[in-house]
XYZ file of N, CA and C in Angstrom:
519
model
N -171.804 124.533 26.912
C -172.717 123.428 26.710
C -174.170 123.903 26.779
N -174.456 124.858 27.652
C -175.832 125.350 27.796
C -176.344 125.947 26.482
N -175.461 126.648 25.773
C -175.855 127.242 24.497
C -176.243 126.157 23.495
N -175.433 125.109 23.428
C -175.697 124.006 22.496
C -177.003 123.295 22.879
N -177.226 123.080 24.172
C -178.471 122.446 24.623
C -179.668 123.318 24.277
N -179.533 124.637 24.430
C -180.614 125.541 24.060
C -180.950 125.430 22.581
N -179.925 125.413 21.745
C -180.155 125.229 20.310
C -180.783 123.870 20.029
N -180.279 122.857 20.721
C -180.803 121.505 20.524
C -182.279 121.433 20.906
N -182.634 122.041 22.021
C -184.035 122.034 22.462
C -184.946 122.723 21.453
N -184.407 123.696 20.764
C -185.221 124.449 19.814
C -185.260 123.805 18.422
N -184.112 123.268 17.970
C -184.014 122.782 16.597
C -183.788 121.271 16.471
N -183.521 120.580 17.564
C -183.444 119.126 17.602
C -182.504 118.466 16.619
N -183.080 117.717 15.700
C -182.309 116.872 14.797
C -181.272 117.642 13.976
N -181.622 118.829 13.517
C -180.695 119.591 12.675
C -179.462 120.021 13.469
N -179.635 120.363 14.751
C -178.492 120.725 15.595
C -177.636 119.486 15.848
N -178.269 118.349 16.060
C -177.537 117.096 16.242
C -176.666 116.819 15.020
N -177.224 116.923 13.851
C -176.501 116.674 12.598
C -175.335 117.643 12.438
N -175.616 118.941 12.542
C -174.595 119.954 12.284
C -173.514 119.957 13.367
N -173.902 119.852 14.628
C -172.917 119.877 15.714
C -171.951 118.702 15.614
N -172.461 117.522 15.325
C -171.573 116.354 15.221
C -170.716 116.420 13.961
N -171.264 116.960 12.894
C -170.471 117.153 11.687
C -169.304 118.101 11.972
N -169.611 119.222 12.614
C -168.565 120.205 12.930
C -167.545 119.659 13.917
N -168.006 118.847 14.883
C -167.047 118.283 15.833
C -166.020 117.417 15.130
N -166.436 116.653 14.146
C -165.513 115.767 13.445
C -164.612 116.516 12.478
N -164.934 117.769 12.202
C -164.034 118.602 11.407
C -163.045 119.296 12.353
N -163.208 119.112 13.649
C -162.310 119.583 14.706
C -162.757 120.872 15.374
N -164.031 121.211 15.304
C -164.547 122.312 16.103
C -164.733 121.802 17.532
N -164.421 122.606 18.520
C -164.518 122.140 19.914
C -165.968 122.110 20.413
N -166.674 121.068 20.071
C -168.059 120.897 20.506
C -168.167 119.632 21.352
N -169.068 119.618 22.321
C -169.199 118.476 23.242
C -170.086 117.360 22.671
N -169.549 116.581 21.750
C -170.326 115.554 21.073
C -170.946 114.521 21.986
N -170.137 113.968 22.900
C -170.671 112.936 23.797
C -171.779 113.489 24.683
N -171.556 114.682 25.220
C -172.575 115.284 26.093
C -173.848 115.590 25.305
N -173.709 116.066 24.084
C -174.884 116.361 23.263
C -175.660 115.080 22.950
N -174.938 114.024 22.590
C -175.623 112.765 22.286
C -176.285 112.181 23.529
N -175.621 112.295 24.668
C -176.211 111.798 25.906
C -177.468 112.593 26.253
N -177.417 113.903 26.060
C -178.603 114.733 26.278
C -179.705 114.343 25.293
N -179.336 114.070 24.067
C -180.306 113.616 23.071
C -180.992 112.342 23.570
N -180.216 111.429 24.151
C -180.803 110.210 24.722
C -181.800 110.527 25.816
N -181.489 111.534 26.627
C -182.422 111.967 27.677
C -183.720 112.492 27.064
N -183.603 113.281 25.990
C -184.793 113.815 25.311
C -185.614 112.662 24.732
N -184.946 111.639 24.245
C -185.633 110.436 23.757
C -186.349 109.748 24.911
N -185.659 109.657 26.032
C -186.249 109.072 27.243
C -187.549 109.786 27.614
N -187.581 111.104 27.437
C -188.781 111.888 27.745
C -189.848 111.755 26.658
N -189.550 111.044 25.575
C -190.522 110.799 24.519
C -190.649 111.918 23.496
N -189.660 112.803 23.431
C -189.762 113.948 22.528
C -189.036 113.741 21.201
N -188.244 112.685 21.090
C -187.534 112.381 19.850
C -187.522 110.867 19.656
N -187.157 110.449 18.467
C -187.080 109.032 18.128
C -185.656 108.503 18.298
N -185.525 107.358 18.939
C -184.210 106.748 19.139
C -183.558 106.408 17.804
N -184.255 105.693 16.946
C -183.678 105.258 15.668
C -183.326 106.451 14.787
N -184.239 107.403 14.674
C -183.981 108.581 13.845
C -182.812 109.396 14.395
N -182.721 109.515 15.709
C -181.612 110.257 16.323
C -180.277 109.587 16.025
N -180.228 108.279 16.157
C -178.980 107.549 15.870
C -178.604 107.700 14.401
N -179.577 107.585 13.513
C -179.289 107.715 12.082
C -178.803 109.114 11.727
N -179.455 110.133 12.273
C -179.055 111.512 11.973
C -177.694 111.823 12.598
N -177.467 111.374 13.821
C -176.170 111.588 14.463
C -175.064 110.888 13.664
N -175.316 109.663 13.254
C -174.325 108.915 12.460
C -174.057 109.603 11.130
N -175.093 110.147 10.528
C -174.927 110.879 9.274
C -174.061 112.121 9.483
N -174.322 112.876 10.542
C -173.521 114.064 10.831
C -172.060 113.721 11.053
N -171.807 112.677 11.834
C -170.437 112.230 12.104
C -169.785 111.763 10.802
N -170.518 111.014 10.013
C -169.973 110.492 8.754
C -169.646 111.612 7.771
N -170.510 112.602 7.686
C -170.227 113.753 6.815
C -168.974 114.479 7.299
N -168.890 114.715 8.609
C -167.738 115.430 9.159
C -166.430 114.714 8.930
N -166.398 113.419 9.202
C -165.131 112.691 9.043
C -164.779 112.519 7.566
N -165.797 112.429 6.702
C -165.527 112.334 5.264
C -164.959 113.648 4.734
N -165.531 114.766 5.182
C -164.975 116.068 4.789
C -163.527 116.199 5.247
N -163.249 115.801 6.488
C -161.875 115.915 6.981
C -160.942 114.987 6.200
N -161.424 113.817 5.794
C -160.623 112.894 4.981
C -160.226 113.562 3.663
N -161.203 114.140 2.969
C -160.905 114.756 1.675
C -160.090 116.038 1.821
N -160.304 116.776 2.883
C -159.471 117.959 3.138
C -158.029 117.520 3.352
N -157.830 116.483 4.157
C -156.479 115.960 4.377
C -155.848 115.443 3.097
N -156.624 114.761 2.305
C -156.116 114.190 1.049
C -155.715 115.296 0.069
N -156.530 116.357 -0.002
C -156.268 117.448 -0.951
C -155.117 118.340 -0.483
N -155.144 118.718 0.793
C -154.160 119.694 1.283
C -152.820 119.074 1.650
N -152.807 117.841 2.090
C -151.557 117.153 2.398
C -150.919 117.563 3.708
N -149.844 116.869 4.031
C -149.190 117.051 5.331
C -148.506 118.400 5.468
N -147.959 118.955 4.390
C -147.260 120.239 4.477
C -148.194 121.337 4.977
N -149.414 121.351 4.473
C -150.389 122.353 4.906
C -150.674 122.222 6.398
N -150.870 120.980 6.862
C -151.223 120.773 8.264
C -150.042 120.997 9.195
N -148.825 120.777 8.713
C -147.660 121.091 9.533
C -147.576 122.601 9.759
N -147.981 123.357 8.761
C -147.912 124.814 8.860
C -149.123 125.416 9.579
N -150.337 124.905 9.294
C -151.558 125.530 9.797
C -152.394 124.633 10.704
N -151.962 123.440 10.971
C -152.755 122.480 11.732
C -153.088 122.903 13.147
N -152.283 123.771 13.729
C -152.547 124.191 15.106
C -153.895 124.898 15.241
N -154.436 125.433 14.145
C -155.740 126.091 14.208
C -156.871 125.110 14.490
N -156.670 123.865 14.142
C -157.684 122.836 14.423
C -157.121 121.790 15.390
N -156.189 122.204 16.214
C -155.607 121.347 17.246
C -154.909 120.121 16.650
N -154.288 120.303 15.494
C -153.606 119.197 14.842
C -152.155 119.592 14.608
N -151.346 119.492 15.673
C -149.943 119.802 15.520
C -149.194 118.577 14.987
N -147.938 118.765 14.649
C -147.145 117.680 14.059
C -147.046 116.487 14.998
N -146.913 116.727 16.276
C -146.810 115.645 17.249
C -148.075 114.780 17.249
N -149.246 115.422 17.271
C -150.508 114.683 17.262
C -150.686 113.935 15.938
N -150.333 114.606 14.842
C -150.420 113.960 13.533
C -149.547 112.698 13.504
N -148.291 112.835 13.938
C -147.376 111.690 13.924
C -147.884 110.549 14.796
N -148.441 110.884 15.961
C -148.963 109.871 16.869
C -150.109 109.088 16.214
N -151.068 109.812 15.638
C -152.208 109.148 15.007
C -151.750 108.356 13.782
N -150.804 108.912 13.021
C -150.291 108.203 11.851
C -149.643 106.880 12.261
N -148.855 106.892 13.326
C -148.237 105.650 13.821
C -149.291 104.660 14.303
N -150.325 105.160 14.972
C -151.412 104.279 15.413
C -152.116 103.654 14.218
N -152.324 104.450 13.157
C -152.944 103.902 11.950
C -152.066 102.823 11.327
N -150.768 103.046 11.330
C -149.846 102.043 10.795
C -149.861 100.773 11.641
N -149.929 100.949 12.952
C -149.867 99.800 13.868
C -151.190 99.040 13.942
N -152.290 99.766 14.061
C -153.586 99.122 14.278
C -154.465 99.075 13.031
N -154.017 99.731 11.981
C -154.745 99.683 10.719
C -156.105 100.334 10.778
N -156.974 99.808 9.953
C -158.300 100.388 9.794
C -159.148 100.288 11.050
N -158.819 99.381 11.931
C -159.614 99.205 13.155
C -159.547 100.448 14.040
N -158.461 101.217 13.920
C -158.365 102.455 14.691
C -159.494 103.405 14.312
N -159.907 103.368 13.049
C -160.997 104.242 12.609
C -162.299 103.925 13.330
N -162.456 102.691 13.766
C -163.667 102.305 14.486
C -163.601 102.769 15.938
N -162.473 102.535 16.596
C -162.377 102.866 18.022
C -161.938 104.304 18.292
N -161.425 105.003 17.277
C -160.906 106.363 17.480
C -161.968 107.328 17.982
N -163.219 107.063 17.675
C -164.291 107.947 18.144
C -164.338 108.013 19.665
N -163.888 106.978 20.319
C -163.946 106.915 21.782
C -162.688 107.487 22.434
N -161.732 107.950 21.636
C -160.484 108.500 22.162
C -160.480 110.011 21.951
N -160.632 110.781 23.043
C -160.686 112.243 22.915
C -159.448 112.787 22.194
N -159.678 113.687 21.264
C -158.589 114.302 20.511
C -158.169 113.507 19.296
N -158.296 112.201 19.362
C -157.883 111.356 18.237
C -158.966 111.362 17.164
N -160.219 111.275 17.570
C -161.307 111.233 16.582
C -161.311 112.475 15.699
N -160.841 113.589 16.222
C -160.870 114.842 15.478
C -159.838 114.892 14.356
N -158.819 114.054 14.434
C -157.762 114.110 13.423
C -157.666 112.845 12.567
N -158.378 111.783 12.907
C -158.238 110.548 12.138
C -158.655 110.714 10.681
N -159.674 111.499 10.416
C -160.076 111.731 9.029
C -158.983 112.434 8.247
N -158.423 113.502 8.820
C -157.344 114.230 8.161
C -156.145 113.321 7.915
N -155.738 112.605 8.956
C -154.559 111.736 8.853
C -154.804 110.628 7.832
N -155.994 110.067 7.816
C -156.312 109.021 6.839
C -156.217 109.553 5.414
N -156.690 110.767 5.207
C -156.592 111.377 3.881
C -155.160 111.677 3.493
N -154.407 112.237 4.425
C -153.004 112.555 4.162
C -152.215 111.274 3.880
N -152.524 110.207 4.614
C -151.819 108.928 4.447
C -152.299 108.161 3.206
N -153.276 108.701 2.499
C -153.834 108.085 1.285
C -154.369 106.678 1.516
N -155.014 106.506 2.668
C -155.748 105.265 2.892
C -156.873 105.244 1.862
N -157.129 104.102 1.279
C -158.166 104.058 0.245
C -159.499 104.506 0.840
N -160.266 105.205 0.016
C -161.550 105.705 0.500
C -162.462 104.558 0.915
N -162.404 103.460 0.207
C -163.262 102.315 0.530
C -162.946 101.787 1.934
N -161.667 101.549 2.234
C -161.284 101.075 3.571
C -161.639 102.108 4.633
N -161.339 103.355 4.325
C -161.630 104.435 5.262
C -163.123 104.491 5.572
N -163.939 104.557 4.528
C -165.368 104.781 4.739
C -166.042 103.621 5.460
N -165.714 102.399 5.105
C -166.342 101.255 5.766
C -166.082 101.305 7.268
N -164.827 101.459 7.643
C -164.471 101.456 9.069
C -164.921 102.722 9.788
N -164.784 103.872 9.158
C -165.186 105.129 9.797
C -166.692 105.179 10.004
N -167.461 104.671 9.058
C -168.920 104.733 9.179
C -169.440 103.704 10.175
N -168.799 102.555 10.237
C -169.162 101.576 11.279
C -168.869 102.175 12.652
N -167.691 102.797 12.788
C -167.332 103.450 14.047
C -168.301 104.554 14.421
N -168.742 105.324 13.431
C -169.704 106.402 13.681
C -171.010 105.839 14.226
N -171.475 104.768 13.633
C -172.725 104.154 14.085
C -172.587 103.600 15.508
N -171.471 102.955 15.794
C -171.248 102.408 17.139
C -171.147 103.535 18.167
N -170.391 104.583 17.843
C -170.178 105.700 18.769
C -171.487 106.411 19.075
N -172.241 106.749 18.038
C -173.492 107.475 18.264
C -174.522 106.612 18.978
N -174.593 105.340 18.608
C -175.534 104.433 19.281
C -175.194 104.319 20.763
N -173.912 104.222 21.068
C -173.476 104.078 22.461
C -173.917 105.266 23.307
N -173.603 106.476 22.867
C -173.876 107.647 23.706
C -175.349 108.042 23.725
N -176.025 107.904 22.612
C -177.457 108.217 22.613
C -178.206 107.195 23.465
N -177.850 105.934 23.331
C -178.494 104.892 24.149
C -178.171 105.074 25.621
N -176.953 105.487 25.917
C -176.565 105.732 27.305
C -177.442 106.820 27.920
N -177.649 107.911 27.192
C -178.522 108.973 27.688
C -179.953 108.502 27.865
N -180.397 107.653 26.975
C -181.755 107.107 27.056
C -181.892 106.199 28.277
N -180.894 105.368 28.519
C -180.927 104.453 29.668
C -180.800 105.223 30.983
N -179.933 106.231 31.000
C -179.743 107.014 32.224
C -180.957 107.876 32.548
N -181.699 108.280 31.521
C -182.883 109.109 31.743
C -182.551 110.390 32.479
N -183.272 110.656 33.557
C -183.070 111.905 34.299
C -181.688 111.981 34.945
N -180.991 110.869 35.046
C -179.647 110.864 35.628
C -178.560 111.207 34.619
N -178.924 111.584 33.396
C -177.929 111.901 32.380
C -177.011 113.030 32.846
N -177.535 113.935 33.691
C -176.736 115.068 34.171
C -175.521 114.590 34.967
N -175.680 113.528 35.732
C -174.548 112.974 36.486
C -173.450 112.535 35.532
N -173.852 111.937 34.452
C -172.886 111.500 33.452
C -172.244 112.699 32.770
N -173.024 113.730 32.474
C -172.523 114.931 31.832
C -171.387 115.539 32.654
N -171.515 115.560 33.968
C -170.456 116.117 34.809
C -169.185 115.278 34.725
N -169.305 113.984 34.560
C -168.122 113.148 34.345
C -167.444 113.522 33.037
N -168.227 113.764 32.007
C -167.667 114.150 30.707
C -166.924 115.468 30.791
N -167.448 116.425 31.553
C -166.776 117.711 31.669
C -165.367 117.543 32.203
N -165.183 116.627 33.135
C -163.863 116.403 33.698
C -162.924 115.703 32.744
N -163.461 114.861 31.874
C -162.621 114.083 30.974
C -162.436 114.776 29.635
N -163.507 115.237 29.031
C -163.467 115.711 27.659
C -163.466 117.222 27.508
N -164.227 117.901 28.324
C -164.458 119.322 28.063
C -163.443 120.210 28.745
């Protein structure tokens, strides 16, 4: 996390965009902690709240859209064989697929708040051939809610964001 914070302190918005994009493609990056830290930087007056939320949402949206199209193009056979490289084994795929069947498009909105699930929902949605229109509307609304929540949380917590970061390490990292 220290490395990511160092990059963030130096490059700001671009690191926020790229890190969140990569996290949604299933790279193991601490998205919630980064967004909460971003909120702290906003609290200190060094970044803009609205611009940070928009850029974070854009990064998340790009990442989940890429994973959707990768899933749609490569299909389930590819992920059954190679999915373990991005932490997407058959068991996790089947679980998320069943959740999508049971809860529908609404899962795309709340999946961002479920560790491990957000990383595969784009792939599973593409593999399941959910229409791009349904996928994008719900996934992008979820991205905006998720990024707004964590960036605002860091902003509200201010200097106490570190206390929250330690909670995240126990749950997510």
